[in-house]
Amino acid sequence: MKIEKQINSSYSRLLLFFAGWSASPESFTGLKAENGTDIMLCYDYRDMTFHEDLSSYKEIHLIAWSMGVRMAELALAGKHALTTATAINGTPRPIDDNFGIPENIFRGTLDNLTAEGMKRFNRRMCGSRDILAQYEEFPARPLEEVKDELQHIYNLCNGQSITNADDTTSIQWTRAIISSDDHIFPVANQRNYWNGRCLITEITAPHYPFYLWKQWNEL
């Protein structure tokens, strides 16, 4: 994966952010944390290698969005003690008819990933023309690159479906944020997964909710 250090000042506190599929780092320039916090952004999951040494941090606050929820589990896999772990509009079972994106929908996106298909996905992700216009101001990653990334995610996650909500994960999630207007990860499936597992906060927003960062971020 690619890792961008937005703030790298050797502070004792880290906001470790795992982005969703196809996202460019510029899409998250609005991420803010209190003074004394480094910010590290992970994206592009064609390679799941995570070699960053986080041992100097006294606090590590993980925030993972969409496909980044499962990618964080695969990359970190208990390697680092987390102070908090927040999942936004995603679950550890991203391809799942009951707890994630139904497989036929995920497969349809992968099989029809043209330039026009990417535009349709972004429209669903952003939910409104205004938010889409803001999102489209960020530079887009090459189509073949994000298609390869989605195929890699499919290879990693397909076949890991669960039949009930009693599975274990490699991260102890402390909070799940669910957008009421999410048209990528079905809201009902997110609720199915997170109910009884951790604190759930529901917000009025589309799948891409980062224009509301200051309203629900607690860091």
CSV table of C-alpha atoms in Angstrom, one decimal:
chain,number,residue,atom,x,y,z
A,1,MET,CA,0.0,0.0,0.0
A,2,LYS,CA,1.0,3.6,-0.2
A,3,ILE,CA,1.4,5.6,2.9
A,4,GLU,CA,1.4,9.4,3.1
A,5,LYS,CA,2.4,11.2,6.2
A,6,GLN,CA,0.4,14.4,6.3
A,7,ILE,CA,1.8,15.4,9.6
A,8,ASN,CA,5.1,13.9,10.6
A,9,SER,CA,6.5,15.8,13.6
A,10,SER,CA,7.4,12.8,15.9
A,11,TYR,CA,4.5,13.5,18.2
A,12,SER,CA,3.4,10.9,20.7
A,13,ARG,CA,-0.1,10.6,19.2
A,14,LEU,CA,-1.0,9.2,15.8
A,15,LEU,CA,-4.2,9.4,13.7
A,16,LEU,CA,-3.8,6.4,11.4
A,17,PHE,CA,-6.3,6.6,8.5
A,18,PHE,CA,-7.1,3.8,6.1
A,19,ALA,CA,-8.9,5.2,3.0
A,20,GLY,CA,-11.4,3.4,0.8
A,21,TRP,CA,-11.0,1.8,-2.6
A,22,SER,CA,-10.0,4.1,-5.5
A,23,ALA,CA,-9.4,7.1,-3.2
A,24,SER,CA,-6.6,9.6,-3.8
A,25,PRO,CA,-4.8,11.1,-0.8
A,26,GLU,CA,-6.0,14.6,-1.8
A,27,SER,CA,-9.5,13.5,-1.0
A,28,PHE,CA,-8.6,13.6,2.7
A,29,THR,CA,-6.7,16.9,3.1
A,30,GLY,CA,-9.4,18.0,5.4
A,31,LEU,CA,-8.5,15.5,8.1
A,32,LYS,CA,-7.6,17.3,11.2
A,33,ALA,CA,-6.6,16.3,14.7
A,34,GLU,CA,-5.8,18.2,17.9
A,35,ASN,CA,-2.3,19.7,18.3
A,36,GLY,CA,0.4,17.1,19.0
A,37,THR,CA,-1.0,14.5,16.6
A,38,ASP,CA,0.8,13.0,13.6
A,39,ILE,CA,-1.5,12.0,10.7
A,40,MET,CA,-0.7,9.0,8.5
A,41,LEU,CA,-2.8,8.1,5.5
A,42,CYS,CA,-2.9,4.6,3.9
A,43,TYR,CA,-4.4,3.9,0.5
A,44,ASP,CA,-4.0,1.8,-2.7
A,45,TYR,CA,-4.3,-1.8,-1.6
A,46,ARG,CA,-2.7,-3.5,-4.5
A,47,ASP,CA,0.1,-4.3,-2.1
A,48,MET,CA,-0.8,-4.9,1.5
A,49,THR,CA,2.7,-4.5,3.0
A,50,PHE,CA,2.8,-2.2,6.1
A,51,HIS,CA,6.3,-1.7,7.4
A,52,GLU,CA,5.8,1.5,9.3
A,53,ASP,CA,7.4,1.5,12.8
A,54,LEU,CA,4.7,2.9,15.1
A,55,SER,CA,6.4,1.9,18.4
A,56,SER,CA,7.2,5.5,19.3
A,57,TYR,CA,3.6,6.4,19.6
A,58,LYS,CA,1.9,6.3,23.0
A,59,GLU,CA,-1.5,6.6,21.4
A,60,ILE,CA,-2.6,5.2,18.1
A,61,HIS,CA,-6.2,6.2,16.9
A,62,LEU,CA,-7.2,4.2,13.9
A,63,ILE,CA,-9.9,5.5,11.6
A,64,ALA,CA,-10.9,3.3,8.6
A,65,TRP,CA,-13.4,4.1,5.9
A,66,SER,CA,-15.3,1.7,3.6
A,67,MET,CA,-13.0,-1.0,2.2
A,68,GLY,CA,-10.3,0.4,4.5
A,69,VAL,CA,-12.0,-1.3,7.4
A,70,ARG,CA,-11.0,-4.8,6.3
A,71,MET,CA,-7.7,-3.6,4.8
A,72,ALA,CA,-6.7,-2.2,8.2
A,73,GLU,CA,-7.4,-5.6,9.7
A,74,LEU,CA,-5.3,-7.4,7.1
A,75,ALA,CA,-2.4,-4.8,7.3
A,76,LEU,CA,-2.2,-4.4,11.0
A,77,ALA,CA,-3.3,-7.9,12.2
A,78,GLY,CA,-2.6,-7.2,15.9
A,79,LYS,CA,0.8,-5.8,15.3
A,80,HIS,CA,0.1,-2.5,17.1
A,81,ALA,CA,-1.9,-1.7,20.2
A,82,LEU,CA,-4.7,0.7,19.3
A,83,THR,CA,-6.1,3.3,21.6
A,84,THR,CA,-9.3,3.6,19.6
A,85,ALA,CA,-10.5,2.1,16.3
A,86,THR,CA,-13.3,3.7,14.4
A,87,ALA,CA,-15.0,2.2,11.3
A,88,ILE,CA,-16.8,4.5,8.9
A,89,ASN,CA,-19.3,3.2,6.4
A,90,GLY,CA,-17.7,-0.3,6.2
A,91,THR,CA,-17.4,-3.6,8.0
A,92,PRO,CA,-14.7,-6.3,8.3
A,93,ARG,CA,-16.8,-8.4,5.9
A,94,PRO,CA,-16.9,-6.0,2.9
A,95,ILE,CA,-18.2,-8.7,0.4
A,96,ASP,CA,-21.1,-10.3,2.2
A,97,ASP,CA,-24.8,-10.4,1.4
A,98,ASN,CA,-25.7,-9.8,5.1
A,99,PHE,CA,-22.8,-7.8,6.6
A,100,GLY,CA,-21.3,-5.9,3.6
A,101,ILE,CA,-21.7,-5.2,-0.1
A,102,PRO,CA,-23.7,-8.1,-1.7
A,103,GLU,CA,-21.4,-10.1,-3.8
A,104,ASN,CA,-23.3,-9.7,-7.1
A,105,ILE,CA,-23.2,-5.9,-6.7
A,106,PHE,CA,-19.5,-5.9,-5.9
A,107,ARG,CA,-18.8,-8.3,-8.9
A,108,GLY,CA,-20.9,-6.1,-11.1
A,109,THR,CA,-18.9,-3.0,-10.2
A,110,LEU,CA,-15.7,-4.9,-10.9
A,111,ASP,CA,-16.9,-6.3,-14.2
A,112,ASN,CA,-18.1,-3.0,-15.5
A,113,LEU,CA,-15.4,-0.7,-14.3
A,114,THR,CA,-15.1,1.7,-17.3
A,115,ALA,CA,-14.7,5.5,-17.1
A,116,GLU,CA,-18.4,5.8,-17.1
A,117,GLY,CA,-18.8,3.1,-14.5
A,118,MET,CA,-16.4,5.0,-12.3
A,119,LYS,CA,-18.5,8.2,-12.7
A,120,ARG,CA,-21.6,6.3,-11.7
A,121,PHE,CA,-19.9,4.9,-8.6
A,122,ASN,CA,-18.7,8.4,-7.6
A,123,ARG,CA,-22.2,9.8,-8.0
A,124,ARG,CA,-23.6,7.1,-5.7
A,125,MET,CA,-20.7,7.6,-3.2
A,126,CYS,CA,-21.2,11.4,-3.0
A,127,GLY,CA,-24.9,11.4,-3.0
A,128,SER,CA,-25.5,15.0,-4.2
A,129,ARG,CA,-24.2,17.2,-7.0
A,130,ASP,CA,-22.6,19.6,-4.7
A,131,ILE,CA,-20.5,17.0,-2.9
A,132,LEU,CA,-19.7,15.3,-6.2
A,133,ALA,CA,-18.5,18.6,-7.6
A,134,GLN,CA,-16.2,19.0,-4.6
A,135,TYR,CA,-14.9,15.4,-4.8
A,136,GLU,CA,-14.2,15.7,-8.6
A,137,GLU,CA,-11.9,18.6,-7.8
A,138,PHE,CA,-9.4,16.1,-6.4
A,139,PRO,CA,-7.1,14.4,-8.9
A,140,ALA,CA,-8.4,10.9,-9.9
A,141,ARG,CA,-6.1,7.9,-9.9
A,142,PRO,CA,-5.7,6.1,-13.2
A,143,LEU,CA,-8.6,3.8,-14.1
A,144,GLU,CA,-6.4,0.7,-14.7
A,145,GLU,CA,-4.8,1.3,-11.3
A,146,VAL,CA,-8.1,1.4,-9.4
A,147,LYS,CA,-9.4,-1.6,-11.3
A,148,ASP,CA,-6.3,-3.6,-10.4
A,149,GLU,CA,-6.9,-2.5,-6.8
A,150,LEU,CA,-10.5,-3.6,-6.8
A,151,GLN,CA,-9.6,-7.0,-8.2
A,152,HIS,CA,-7.0,-7.4,-5.5
A,153,ILE,CA,-9.5,-6.5,-2.8
A,154,TYR,CA,-12.0,-9.0,-4.3
A,155,ASN,CA,-9.3,-11.7,-4.3
A,156,LEU,CA,-8.5,-10.9,-0.6
A,157,CYS,CA,-12.0,-10.7,0.7
A,158,ASN,CA,-14.2,-13.0,-1.5
A,159,GLY,CA,-15.1,-16.3,0.2
A,160,GLN,CA,-14.8,-14.8,3.7
A,161,SER,CA,-18.5,-14.5,4.2
A,162,ILE,CA,-19.9,-15.4,7.5
A,163,THR,CA,-23.2,-16.9,8.4
A,164,ASN,CA,-23.7,-15.2,11.7
A,165,ALA,CA,-22.3,-12.2,13.6
A,166,ASP,CA,-20.1,-14.2,16.0
A,167,ASP,CA,-16.9,-14.1,14.1
A,168,THR,CA,-13.7,-12.7,15.5
A,169,THR,CA,-11.6,-9.9,13.9
A,170,SER,CA,-8.0,-8.8,14.3
A,171,ILE,CA,-9.0,-5.4,15.6
A,172,GLN,CA,-11.1,-4.4,18.6
A,173,TRP,CA,-13.3,-1.8,17.0
A,174,THR,CA,-14.5,0.8,19.5
A,175,ARG,CA,-16.9,2.8,17.3
A,176,ALA,CA,-18.8,2.5,14.0
A,177,ILE,CA,-20.1,5.5,12.1
A,178,ILE,CA,-22.9,4.8,9.7
A,179,SER,CA,-24.2,7.3,7.1
A,180,SER,CA,-28.0,7.1,6.7
A,181,ASP,CA,-27.7,7.8,3.0
A,182,ASP,CA,-25.0,5.3,2.2
A,183,HIS,CA,-25.6,3.8,-1.3
A,184,ILE,CA,-22.4,1.8,-1.4
A,185,PHE,CA,-22.4,-0.3,1.8
A,186,PRO,CA,-26.1,-1.0,2.6
A,187,VAL,CA,-27.0,0.7,5.8
A,188,ALA,CA,-29.0,-2.4,7.0
A,189,ASN,CA,-26.0,-4.6,6.5
A,190,GLN,CA,-23.8,-2.3,8.5
A,191,ARG,CA,-26.2,-2.3,11.3
A,192,ASN,CA,-26.4,-6.1,11.1
A,193,TYR,CA,-22.7,-6.3,11.6
A,194,TRP,CA,-22.0,-3.7,14.2
A,195,ASN,CA,-25.1,-4.1,16.4
A,196,GLY,CA,-23.9,-5.4,19.8
A,197,ARG,CA,-20.2,-5.1,18.9
A,198,CYS,CA,-19.3,-1.5,19.6
A,199,LEU,CA,-20.8,2.0,19.9
A,200,ILE,CA,-22.7,3.0,16.8
A,201,THR,CA,-23.1,6.6,15.7
A,202,GLU,CA,-25.5,7.3,12.8
A,203,ILE,CA,-25.1,10.5,10.8
A,204,THR,CA,-27.0,12.1,7.9
A,205,ALA,CA,-24.5,11.8,5.1
A,206,PRO,CA,-23.7,9.8,2.0
A,207,HIS,CA,-21.0,7.1,1.8
A,208,TYR,CA,-18.3,9.8,1.5
A,209,PRO,CA,-18.9,11.9,4.6
A,210,PHE,CA,-15.6,13.8,5.1
A,211,TYR,CA,-17.0,17.2,4.5
A,212,LEU,CA,-18.6,16.7,8.0
A,213,TRP,CA,-15.3,15.7,9.6
A,214,LYS,CA,-15.4,18.4,12.3
A,215,GLN,CA,-18.9,17.4,13.4
A,216,TRP,CA,-18.2,13.8,14.4
A,217,ASN,CA,-14.5,13.5,14.7
A,218,GLU,CA,-13.4,13.3,18.3
A,219,LEU,CA,-9.7,13.4,17.9
